[in-house]
Amino acid sequence: MNTILRLKGVTRRFDSFTLQPLDLEVPGGAIMGLIGENGAGKTTTLRLILGAIHRDGGNITVFGKDLDAQPAHIREEIGVVFDECCFHESMTPKNLDMVFKGIYQNWSSSAFERYCHSLKLPMKKKIKDFSRGMKMKLSIATALAHAPRLLLLDEATSGLDPVVRDDVLELLQEFVSDEEHSVLFSSHITEDLEKIADYVAYLHRGRLQFVRSKDELLYEYGIVKCGKSEFERMDASDFAAWRENAYEIQALTENREAARRKYPNCVIDRAGLEDIMLLYSKGNVRR
C-alpha cells in the first residue's frame, strides 16, 4: 500500500513537555486511531503535521513528498476537523460555500451541498442555531468538500450522541474505501476506534508506545487476572504492562492464547483499547 503520511524522528520541545522522536506511517486506504491520555502529545502531533507549530527535529512527508519543500497547494489535500467548530456563528452553510470556493482550488459546491444534504444540515440556517452535533457534521462536510486525500481529526466525535457519531464514522469509512485516502483520528472514545480503525498508535507522555493493527490488539491481546502471590511466580517478560488494585493483579499479555496455555488457572479476558491504554498509562510497563 502507498504511504500517505510518514513522520520520521519528529520532535517538539516545550517548557513542560517533550514529544520524543516520533516515527509513524499511515498507509493509503487506512484509518489510524491515535490514542493517549490528555497531554500525551496527540494534538501536538496533528499541529506539527499541519505546520501550525515548528518541529525541533525530524521530517514529515505527505503523499511521498517532503511537506516543507512543497508549495502551499499540497496542504489543500489535507482536511482538518478539530473538536470545536471554528466558523463564525452568524454565517450559514450557504455563506461558507461562497467563502471557501474562493479559497480552495479544489472546492466543490456540489459536493459540499451533497454532504450537507446527507447529514441533514440546512443550507440557510445560521450556525449559531446548530446543535453541537450539527456543527461537527458541518466541519466534516467542509473538510471533505475540498477533496482532501488525508483527513486529520482531533476529538471530532467527542460529546456527540451515538446516532451522530455513527453518521460521522460511516462518512470516514466511505472516505477511505478507495484505498487512495487515509484518516488519522485522535480520539478518547476508544469504542469509535474499535469500530472503524485499521491501526492504533498509542502515545504516552510524549513517547510512542506502539503501533499495532486494531485486529491484533482486540483478538490477540488479553488481560490476565490473578492474586499478587501468584503473579510473583510468573514470568514478567510475558506481560507488556501490569497494575495492582485492592483485589488482584491485572496484567496485559500480547498473546492471550499462549497465556491461557501457560497459566491455565488464571482468568484471562479479552483486552479492549481502553483496557490497554489504562494499563500502559497507570501500570508498570515492561522496558
PDB file of C-alpha atoms in Angstrom:
ATOM      1  CA  MET A   1       0.000   0.000   0.000  1.00  0.00           C
ATOM      2  CA  ASN A   2       1.123   3.561  -0.634  1.00  0.00           C
ATOM      3  CA  THR A   3       2.168   5.520   2.433  1.00  0.00           C
ATOM      4  CA  ILE A   4       0.039   8.669   2.610  1.00  0.00           C
ATOM      5  CA  LEU A   5       1.727  10.170   5.675  1.00  0.00           C
ATOM      6  CA  ARG A   6       5.155   9.472   7.198  1.00  0.00           C
ATOM      7  CA  LEU A   7       6.717  11.066  10.283  1.00  0.00           C
ATOM      8  CA  LYS A   8      10.384  10.248  10.883  1.00  0.00           C
ATOM      9  CA  GLY A   9      12.123  11.299  14.098  1.00  0.00           C
ATOM     10  CA  VAL A  10       9.685  14.188  14.622  1.00  0.00           C
ATOM     11  CA  THR A  11      10.268  16.037  17.902  1.00  0.00           C
ATOM     12  CA  ARG A  12       8.974  19.128  19.656  1.00  0.00           C
ATOM     13  CA  ARG A  13      10.106  20.560  22.986  1.00  0.00           C
ATOM     14  CA  PHE A  14       8.034  22.763  25.280  1.00  0.00           C
ATOM     15  CA  ASP A  15       8.909  24.012  28.765  1.00  0.00           C
ATOM     16  CA  SER A  16       6.978  21.232  30.489  1.00  0.00           C
ATOM     17  CA  PHE A  17       6.570  18.630  27.734  1.00  0.00           C
ATOM     18  CA  THR A  18       8.635  16.972  25.022  1.00  0.00           C
ATOM     19  CA  LEU A  19       7.361  14.964  22.097  1.00  0.00           C
ATOM     20  CA  GLN A  20      10.020  12.257  21.801  1.00  0.00           C
ATOM     21  CA  PRO A  21      11.333  11.320  18.319  1.00  0.00           C
ATOM     22  CA  LEU A  22       8.212  10.022  16.635  1.00  0.00           C
ATOM     23  CA  ASP A  23       8.141   7.535  13.761  1.00  0.00           C
ATOM     24  CA  LEU A  24       4.691   6.943  12.321  1.00  0.00           C
ATOM     25  CA  GLU A  25       3.302   5.823   8.956  1.00  0.00           C
ATOM     26  CA  VAL A  26      -0.294   5.973   7.757  1.00  0.00           C
ATOM     27  CA  PRO A  27      -0.901   3.790   4.673  1.00  0.00           C
ATOM     28  CA  GLY A  28      -3.381   4.576   1.942  1.00  0.00           C
ATOM     29  CA  GLY A  29      -6.923   3.334   2.474  1.00  0.00           C
ATOM     30  CA  ALA A  30      -6.473   3.174   6.240  1.00  0.00           C
ATOM     31  CA  ILE A  31      -7.900   4.778   9.344  1.00  0.00           C
ATOM     32  CA  MET A  32      -5.318   5.110  12.092  1.00  0.00           C
ATOM     33  CA  GLY A  33      -6.529   5.845  15.607  1.00  0.00           C
ATOM     34  CA  LEU A  34      -4.241   7.965  17.773  1.00  0.00           C
ATOM     35  CA  ILE A  35      -4.900   7.340  21.462  1.00  0.00           C
ATOM     36  CA  GLY A  36      -3.399   8.561  24.721  1.00  0.00           C
ATOM     37  CA  GLU A  37      -4.263  10.463  27.864  1.00  0.00           C
ATOM     38  CA  ASN A  38      -4.639  14.257  27.952  1.00  0.00           C
ATOM     39  CA  GLY A  39      -1.243  15.841  27.416  1.00  0.00           C
ATOM     40  CA  ALA A  40       0.233  12.760  25.744  1.00  0.00           C
ATOM     41  CA  GLY A  41       1.083  14.671  22.549  1.00  0.00           C
ATOM     42  CA  LYS A  42      -1.800  13.817  20.208  1.00  0.00           C
ATOM     43  CA  THR A  43      -2.823  17.384  19.357  1.00  0.00           C
ATOM     44  CA  THR A  44       0.843  18.438  19.192  1.00  0.00           C
ATOM     45  CA  THR A  45       1.406  15.714  16.591  1.00  0.00           C
ATOM     46  CA  LEU A  46      -1.513  16.914  14.458  1.00  0.00           C
ATOM     47  CA  ARG A  47      -0.378  20.541  14.698  1.00  0.00           C
ATOM     48  CA  LEU A  48       3.127  19.542  13.595  1.00  0.00           C
ATOM     49  CA  ILE A  49       1.699  17.764  10.556  1.00  0.00           C
ATOM     50  CA  LEU A  50      -0.265  20.903   9.682  1.00  0.00           C
ATOM     51  CA  GLY A  51       2.754  23.147  10.180  1.00  0.00           C
ATOM     52  CA  ALA A  52       0.875  25.128  12.838  1.00  0.00           C
ATOM     53  CA  ILE A  53       3.927  24.798  15.112  1.00  0.00           C
ATOM     54  CA  HIS A  54       7.549  24.239  14.136  1.00  0.00           C
ATOM     55  CA  ARG A  55       9.444  20.997  14.618  1.00  0.00           C
ATOM     56  CA  ASP A  56      12.626  20.759  16.618  1.00  0.00           C
ATOM     57  CA  GLY A  57      13.718  17.751  14.595  1.00  0.00           C
ATOM     58  CA  GLY A  58      12.711  15.113  12.105  1.00  0.00           C
ATOM     59  CA  ASN A  59      10.820  15.313   8.833  1.00  0.00           C
ATOM     60  CA  ILE A  60       7.288  14.810   7.545  1.00  0.00           C
ATOM     61  CA  THR A  61       6.309  13.546   4.126  1.00  0.00           C
ATOM     62  CA  VAL A  62       2.781  13.651   2.739  1.00  0.00           C
ATOM     63  CA  PHE A  63       1.863  11.731  -0.426  1.00  0.00           C
ATOM     64  CA  GLY A  64       5.566  10.842  -0.752  1.00  0.00           C
ATOM     65  CA  LYS A  65       6.725  14.469  -0.768  1.00  0.00           C
ATOM     66  CA  ASP A  66       8.583  16.481   1.845  1.00  0.00           C
ATOM     67  CA  LEU A  67       5.966  18.738   3.404  1.00  0.00           C
ATOM     68  CA  ASP A  68       8.403  21.642   3.910  1.00  0.00           C
ATOM     69  CA  ALA A  69       9.514  21.632   0.276  1.00  0.00           C
ATOM     70  CA  GLN A  70       6.050  21.630  -1.240  1.00  0.00           C
ATOM     71  CA  PRO A  71       4.041  24.657  -2.347  1.00  0.00           C
ATOM     72  CA  ALA A  72       1.003  25.663  -0.335  1.00  0.00           C
ATOM     73  CA  HIS A  73      -1.446  23.767  -2.557  1.00  0.00           C
ATOM     74  CA  ILE A  74      -0.202  20.427  -1.160  1.00  0.00           C
ATOM     75  CA  ARG A  75      -1.833  21.427   2.127  1.00  0.00           C
ATOM     76  CA  GLU A  76      -5.170  21.716   0.331  1.00  0.00           C
ATOM     77  CA  GLU A  77      -5.080  17.941   0.081  1.00  0.00           C
ATOM     78  CA  ILE A  78      -5.232  17.719   3.880  1.00  0.00           C
ATOM     79  CA  GLY A  79      -8.630  18.112   5.541  1.00  0.00           C
ATOM     80  CA  VAL A  80      -8.802  19.052   9.218  1.00  0.00           C
ATOM     81  CA  VAL A  81     -11.542  18.730  11.837  1.00  0.00           C
ATOM     82  CA  PHE A  82     -10.970  19.863  15.403  1.00  0.00           C
ATOM     83  CA  ASP A  83     -13.191  19.289  18.425  1.00  0.00           C
ATOM     84  CA  GLU A  84     -14.750  22.764  18.212  1.00  0.00           C
ATOM     85  CA  CYS A  85     -16.462  24.417  15.254  1.00  0.00           C
ATOM     86  CA  CYS A  86     -14.382  27.442  14.217  1.00  0.00           C
ATOM     87  CA  PHE A  87     -16.891  29.093  11.862  1.00  0.00           C
ATOM     88  CA  HIS A  88     -18.475  32.441  12.719  1.00  0.00           C
ATOM     89  CA  GLU A  89     -21.916  31.799  14.176  1.00  0.00           C
ATOM     90  CA  SER A  90     -23.643  34.470  12.100  1.00  0.00           C
ATOM     91  CA  MET A  91     -22.820  32.550   8.914  1.00  0.00           C
ATOM     92  CA  THR A  92     -24.825  29.816   7.207  1.00  0.00           C
ATOM     93  CA  PRO A  93     -23.547  26.795   5.247  1.00  0.00           C
ATOM     94  CA  LYS A  94     -24.507  28.713   2.102  1.00  0.00           C
ATOM     95  CA  ASN A  95     -22.222  31.553   3.202  1.00  0.00           C
ATOM     96  CA  LEU A  96     -19.407  29.084   3.893  1.00  0.00           C
ATOM     97  CA  ASP A  97     -19.743  27.683   0.386  1.00  0.00           C
ATOM     98  CA  MET A  98     -19.260  31.171  -1.086  1.00  0.00           C
ATOM     99  CA  VAL A  99     -16.211  31.802   1.110  1.00  0.00           C
ATOM    100  CA  PHE A 100     -14.412  28.509   0.624  1.00  0.00           C
ATOM    101  CA  LYS A 101     -14.808  28.269  -3.128  1.00  0.00           C
ATOM    102  CA  GLY A 102     -12.705  31.426  -3.243  1.00  0.00           C
ATOM    103  CA  ILE A 103     -10.032  29.842  -1.036  1.00  0.00           C
ATOM    104  CA  TYR A 104      -9.618  26.214  -2.130  1.00  0.00           C
ATOM    105  CA  GLN A 105      -8.725  25.407  -5.720  1.00  0.00           C
ATOM    106  CA  ASN A 106     -10.444  22.022  -5.464  1.00  0.00           C
ATOM    107  CA  TRP A 107     -13.533  23.212  -3.613  1.00  0.00           C
ATOM    108  CA  SER A 108     -16.729  21.606  -4.914  1.00  0.00           C
ATOM    109  CA  SER A 109     -20.001  23.369  -4.165  1.00  0.00           C
ATOM    110  CA  SER A 110     -21.954  20.366  -5.386  1.00  0.00           C
ATOM    111  CA  ALA A 111     -20.019  18.024  -3.084  1.00  0.00           C
ATOM    112  CA  PHE A 112     -20.498  20.382  -0.145  1.00  0.00           C
ATOM    113  CA  GLU A 113     -24.256  20.567  -0.762  1.00  0.00           C
ATOM    114  CA  ARG A 114     -24.392  16.789  -1.125  1.00  0.00           C
ATOM    115  CA  TYR A 115     -22.625  16.261   2.199  1.00  0.00           C
ATOM    116  CA  CYS A 116     -24.854  18.813   3.908  1.00  0.00           C
ATOM    117  CA  HIS A 117     -27.949  17.149   2.488  1.00  0.00           C
ATOM    118  CA  SER A 118     -26.881  13.648   3.546  1.00  0.00           C
ATOM    119  CA  LEU A 119     -26.018  14.941   7.028  1.00  0.00           C
ATOM    120  CA  LYS A 120     -29.329  16.834   7.267  1.00  0.00           C
ATOM    121  CA  LEU A 121     -27.725  20.271   7.545  1.00  0.00           C
ATOM    122  CA  PRO A 122     -29.963  23.156   6.340  1.00  0.00           C
ATOM    123  CA  MET A 123     -28.006  25.391   3.949  1.00  0.00           C
ATOM    124  CA  LYS A 124     -29.670  28.643   5.041  1.00  0.00           C
ATOM    125  CA  LYS A 125     -29.766  28.174   8.812  1.00  0.00           C
ATOM    126  CA  LYS A 126     -27.311  30.206  10.889  1.00  0.00           C
ATOM    127  CA  ILE A 127     -24.562  28.246  12.614  1.00  0.00           C
ATOM    128  CA  LYS A 128     -25.470  29.793  15.971  1.00  0.00           C
ATOM    129  CA  ASP A 129     -28.716  27.804  15.800  1.00  0.00           C
ATOM    130  CA  PHE A 130     -26.929  24.497  15.136  1.00  0.00           C
ATOM    131  CA  SER A 131     -26.533  21.862  17.836  1.00  0.00           C
ATOM    132  CA  ARG A 132     -23.023  20.656  18.698  1.00  0.00           C
ATOM    133  CA  GLY A 133     -23.601  17.574  16.582  1.00  0.00           C
ATOM    134  CA  MET A 134     -24.682  19.650  13.596  1.00  0.00           C
ATOM    135  CA  LYS A 135     -21.642  21.908  13.954  1.00  0.00           C
ATOM    136  CA  MET A 136     -19.338  18.906  13.973  1.00  0.00           C
ATOM    137  CA  LYS A 137     -21.029  17.439  10.900  1.00  0.00           C
ATOM    138  CA  LEU A 138     -20.675  20.823   9.191  1.00  0.00           C
ATOM    139  CA  SER A 139     -16.942  20.834   9.986  1.00  0.00           C
ATOM    140  CA  ILE A 140     -16.583  17.396   8.421  1.00  0.00           C
ATOM    141  CA  ALA A 141     -18.621  18.352   5.333  1.00  0.00           C
ATOM    142  CA  THR A 142     -16.393  21.402   4.881  1.00  0.00           C
ATOM    143  CA  ALA A 143     -13.209  19.350   5.294  1.00  0.00           C
ATOM    144  CA  LEU A 144     -14.363  16.813   2.694  1.00  0.00           C
ATOM    145  CA  ALA A 145     -15.656  19.316   0.128  1.00  0.00           C
ATOM    146  CA  HIS A 146     -12.188  20.427  -0.995  1.00  0.00           C
ATOM    147  CA  ALA A 147     -11.272  16.838  -1.996  1.00  0.00           C
ATOM    148  CA  PRO A 148      -8.521  16.050   0.523  1.00  0.00           C
ATOM    149  CA  ARG A 149      -6.567  12.809   0.360  1.00  0.00           C
ATOM    150  CA  LEU A 150      -5.678  12.885   4.048  1.00  0.00           C
ATOM    151  CA  LEU A 151      -8.093  13.740   6.858  1.00  0.00           C
ATOM    152  CA  LEU A 152      -6.880  14.739  10.320  1.00  0.00           C
ATOM    153  CA  LEU A 153      -9.419  14.565  13.147  1.00  0.00           C
ATOM    154  CA  ASP A 154      -8.878  15.758  16.711  1.00  0.00           C
ATOM    155  CA  GLU A 155     -11.618  14.519  19.074  1.00  0.00           C
ATOM    156  CA  ALA A 156     -14.161  15.007  16.301  1.00  0.00           C
ATOM    157  CA  THR A 157     -16.778  12.744  17.911  1.00  0.00           C
ATOM    158  CA  SER A 158     -16.336  13.959  21.488  1.00  0.00           C
ATOM    159  CA  GLY A 159     -19.630  14.990  23.104  1.00  0.00           C
ATOM    160  CA  LEU A 160     -21.783  13.721  20.241  1.00  0.00           C
ATOM    161  CA  ASP A 161     -24.740  11.415  20.739  1.00  0.00           C
ATOM    162  CA  PRO A 162     -24.436   7.821  19.436  1.00  0.00           C
ATOM    163  CA  VAL A 163     -26.557   8.451  16.338  1.00  0.00           C
ATOM    164  CA  VAL A 164     -24.477  11.427  15.186  1.00  0.00           C
ATOM    165  CA  ARG A 165     -21.251   9.585  15.993  1.00  0.00           C
ATOM    166  CA  ASP A 166     -22.387   6.690  13.837  1.00  0.00           C
ATOM    167  CA  ASP A 167     -23.096   9.084  10.942  1.00  0.00           C
ATOM    168  CA  VAL A 168     -19.587  10.511  11.259  1.00  0.00           C
ATOM    169  CA  LEU A 169     -17.950   7.066  11.412  1.00  0.00           C
ATOM    170  CA  GLU A 170     -19.806   5.947   8.287  1.00  0.00           C
ATOM    171  CA  LEU A 171     -18.505   9.001   6.426  1.00  0.00           C
ATOM    172  CA  LEU A 172     -14.934   8.182   7.434  1.00  0.00           C
ATOM    173  CA  GLN A 173     -15.262   4.598   6.239  1.00  0.00           C
ATOM    174  CA  GLU A 174     -16.626   5.796   2.900  1.00  0.00           C
ATOM    175  CA  PHE A 175     -13.742   8.284   2.629  1.00  0.00           C
ATOM    176  CA  VAL A 176     -11.045   5.568   2.760  1.00  0.00           C
ATOM    177  CA  SER A 177     -12.910   2.932   0.754  1.00  0.00           C
ATOM    178  CA  ASP A 178     -10.937   3.544  -2.477  1.00  0.00           C
ATOM    179  CA  GLU A 179      -7.557   2.971  -0.734  1.00  0.00           C
ATOM    180  CA  GLU A 180      -6.294   6.342  -2.003  1.00  0.00           C
ATOM    181  CA  HIS A 181      -7.379   8.280   1.071  1.00  0.00           C
ATOM    182  CA  SER A 182      -6.433   7.986   4.731  1.00  0.00           C
ATOM    183  CA  VAL A 183      -7.522   9.220   8.149  1.00  0.00           C
ATOM    184  CA  LEU A 184      -5.503   9.983  11.283  1.00  0.00           C
ATOM    185  CA  PHE A 185      -8.082  10.146  14.050  1.00  0.00           C
ATOM    186  CA  SER A 186      -7.152  11.316  17.556  1.00  0.00           C
ATOM    187  CA  SER A 187      -9.856  10.293  20.000  1.00  0.00           C
ATOM    188  CA  HIS A 188     -10.575   9.439  23.626  1.00  0.00           C
ATOM    189  CA  ILE A 189     -13.608   7.425  22.549  1.00  0.00           C
ATOM    190  CA  THR A 190     -11.953   4.044  22.102  1.00  0.00           C
ATOM    191  CA  GLU A 191     -15.320   2.487  21.203  1.00  0.00           C
ATOM    192  CA  ASP A 192     -15.329   4.510  17.976  1.00  0.00           C
ATOM    193  CA  LEU A 193     -11.828   3.358  17.079  1.00  0.00           C
ATOM    194  CA  GLU A 194     -12.732  -0.247  17.806  1.00  0.00           C
ATOM    195  CA  LYS A 195     -15.463   0.109  15.167  1.00  0.00           C
ATOM    196  CA  ILE A 196     -13.545   1.701  12.322  1.00  0.00           C
ATOM    197  CA  ALA A 197      -9.774   1.910  12.878  1.00  0.00           C
ATOM    198  CA  ASP A 198      -7.405  -0.297  10.911  1.00  0.00           C
ATOM    199  CA  TYR A 199      -4.418   0.619  13.079  1.00  0.00           C
ATOM    200  CA  VAL A 200      -3.940   2.122  16.527  1.00  0.00           C
ATOM    201  CA  ALA A 201      -0.987   4.239  17.689  1.00  0.00           C
ATOM    202  CA  TYR A 202      -0.614   4.862  21.413  1.00  0.00           C
ATOM    203  CA  LEU A 203       1.175   7.941  22.781  1.00  0.00           C
ATOM    204  CA  HIS A 204       2.074   8.158  26.466  1.00  0.00           C
ATOM    205  CA  ARG A 205       3.825  11.207  27.931  1.00  0.00           C
ATOM    206  CA  GLY A 206       5.193  12.217  24.558  1.00  0.00           C
ATOM    207  CA  ARG A 207       6.532   8.793  23.621  1.00  0.00           C
ATOM    208  CA  LEU A 208       5.050   6.388  21.089  1.00  0.00           C
ATOM    209  CA  GLN A 209       4.452   3.116  22.936  1.00  0.00           C
ATOM    210  CA  PHE A 210       3.228   1.049  19.996  1.00  0.00           C
ATOM    211  CA  VAL A 211       1.579   0.963  16.592  1.00  0.00           C
ATOM    212  CA  ARG A 212      -0.490  -2.162  16.015  1.00  0.00           C
ATOM    213  CA  SER A 213      -3.309  -3.303  13.800  1.00  0.00           C
ATOM    214  CA  LYS A 214      -6.612  -2.986  15.630  1.00  0.00           C
ATOM    215  CA  ASP A 215      -7.443  -6.621  14.969  1.00  0.00           C
ATOM    216  CA  GLU A 216      -4.177  -7.733  16.557  1.00  0.00           C
ATOM    217  CA  LEU A 217      -4.939  -5.687  19.670  1.00  0.00           C
ATOM    218  CA  LEU A 218      -8.525  -6.882  20.025  1.00  0.00           C
ATOM    219  CA  TYR A 219      -8.115 -10.539  19.067  1.00  0.00           C
ATOM    220  CA  GLU A 220      -4.663 -11.380  20.399  1.00  0.00           C
ATOM    221  CA  TYR A 221      -4.135  -9.201  23.480  1.00  0.00           C
ATOM    222  CA  GLY A 222      -5.637 -10.203  26.822  1.00  0.00           C
ATOM    223  CA  ILE A 223      -5.910  -9.251  30.483  1.00  0.00           C
ATOM    224  CA  VAL A 224      -4.571 -11.858  32.934  1.00  0.00           C
ATOM    225  CA  LYS A 225      -6.147 -11.610  36.393  1.00  0.00           C
ATOM    226  CA  CYS A 226      -4.620 -13.293  39.450  1.00  0.00           C
ATOM    227  CA  GLY A 227      -3.505 -12.779  43.034  1.00  0.00           C
ATOM    228  CA  LYS A 228      -0.311 -10.964  43.956  1.00  0.00           C
ATOM    229  CA  SER A 229       1.477 -14.075  45.227  1.00  0.00           C
ATOM    230  CA  GLU A 230       0.616 -15.973  42.059  1.00  0.00           C
ATOM    231  CA  PHE A 231       1.802 -13.111  39.846  1.00  0.00           C
ATOM    232  CA  GLU A 232       5.157 -13.034  41.631  1.00  0.00           C
ATOM    233  CA  ARG A 233       5.764 -16.604  40.435  1.00  0.00           C
ATOM    234  CA  MET A 234       5.021 -15.730  36.822  1.00  0.00           C
ATOM    235  CA  ASP A 235       7.494 -14.712  34.129  1.00  0.00           C
ATOM    236  CA  ALA A 236       7.358 -10.895  33.936  1.00  0.00           C
ATOM    237  CA  SER A 237       8.576 -10.995  30.324  1.00  0.00           C
ATOM    238  CA  ASP A 238       5.179 -12.467  29.367  1.00  0.00           C
ATOM    239  CA  PHE A 239       3.460  -9.157  30.141  1.00  0.00           C
ATOM    240  CA  ALA A 240       3.627  -5.756  28.472  1.00  0.00           C
ATOM    241  CA  ALA A 241       2.182  -3.908  31.495  1.00  0.00           C
ATOM    242  CA  TRP A 242       0.539  -4.701  34.816  1.00  0.00           C
ATOM    243  CA  ARG A 243      -1.090  -2.995  37.777  1.00  0.00           C
ATOM    244  CA  GLU A 244      -2.312  -3.951  41.232  1.00  0.00           C
ATOM    245  CA  ASN A 245      -5.671  -2.990  42.693  1.00  0.00           C
ATOM    246  CA  ALA A 246      -7.280  -3.858  46.018  1.00  0.00           C
ATOM    247  CA  TYR A 247      -8.274  -7.368  44.923  1.00  0.00           C
ATOM    248  CA  GLU A 248      -5.950  -8.620  42.209  1.00  0.00           C
ATOM    249  CA  ILE A 249      -3.183  -8.081  39.686  1.00  0.00           C
ATOM    250  CA  GLN A 250      -4.214  -7.257  36.127  1.00  0.00           C
ATOM    251  CA  ALA A 251      -1.529  -7.909  33.536  1.00  0.00           C
ATOM    252  CA  LEU A 252      -1.550  -7.262  29.790  1.00  0.00           C
ATOM    253  CA  THR A 253      -0.425 -10.099  27.561  1.00  0.00           C
ATOM    254  CA  GLU A 254       0.196  -9.698  23.841  1.00  0.00           C
ATOM    255  CA  ASN A 255      -0.692 -13.363  23.215  1.00  0.00           C
ATOM    256  CA  ARG A 256      -3.872 -14.360  25.001  1.00  0.00           C
ATOM    257  CA  GLU A 257      -3.892 -17.981  23.815  1.00  0.00           C
ATOM    258  CA  ALA A 258      -0.278 -18.592  24.809  1.00  0.00           C
ATOM    259  CA  ALA A 259      -1.005 -17.125  28.240  1.00  0.00           C
ATOM    260  CA  ARG A 260      -4.002 -19.466  28.617  1.00  0.00           C
ATOM    261  CA  ARG A 261      -1.795 -22.470  27.936  1.00  0.00           C
ATOM    262  CA  LYS A 262       0.978 -21.296  30.270  1.00  0.00           C
ATOM    263  CA  TYR A 263      -1.256 -20.075  33.101  1.00  0.00           C
ATOM    264  CA  PRO A 264      -4.363 -22.314  32.981  1.00  0.00           C
ATOM    265  CA  ASN A 265      -5.511 -21.410  36.496  1.00  0.00           C
ATOM    266  CA  CYS A 266      -5.802 -17.674  35.757  1.00  0.00           C
ATOM    267  CA  VAL A 267      -8.768 -15.737  34.436  1.00  0.00           C
ATOM    268  CA  ILE A 268      -7.821 -14.276  31.058  1.00  0.00           C
ATOM    269  CA  ASP A 269     -10.209 -11.841  29.349  1.00  0.00           C
ATOM    270  CA  ARG A 270     -10.122 -10.070  26.033  1.00  0.00           C
ATOM    271  CA  ALA A 271      -8.484  -6.638  26.164  1.00  0.00           C
ATOM    272  CA  GLY A 272     -10.276  -3.594  24.762  1.00  0.00           C
ATOM    273  CA  LEU A 273      -8.439  -0.452  23.677  1.00  0.00           C
ATOM    274  CA  GLU A 274      -9.473   1.279  26.896  1.00  0.00           C
ATOM    275  CA  ASP A 275      -8.079  -1.595  28.976  1.00  0.00           C
ATOM    276  CA  ILE A 276      -4.787  -1.458  27.093  1.00  0.00           C
ATOM    277  CA  MET A 277      -4.484   2.308  27.454  1.00  0.00           C
ATOM    278  CA  LEU A 278      -5.238   2.225  31.190  1.00  0.00           C
ATOM    279  CA  LEU A 279      -2.682  -0.486  31.886  1.00  0.00           C
ATOM    280  CA  TYR A 280       0.035   1.354  29.937  1.00  0.00           C
ATOM    281  CA  SER A 281      -0.775   4.727  31.498  1.00  0.00           C
ATOM    282  CA  LYS A 282      -1.394   3.647  35.120  1.00  0.00           C
ATOM    283  CA  GLY A 283       0.549   0.414  35.432  1.00  0.00           C
ATOM    284  CA  ASN A 284       4.117  -0.810  35.353  1.00  0.00           C
ATOM    285  CA  VAL A 285       5.354  -1.054  31.772  1.00  0.00           C
ATOM    286  CA  ARG A 286       7.860  -3.643  30.583  1.00  0.00           C
ATOM    287  CA  ARG A 287      11.098  -1.993  29.493  1.00  0.00           C
TER     288      ARG A 287
END
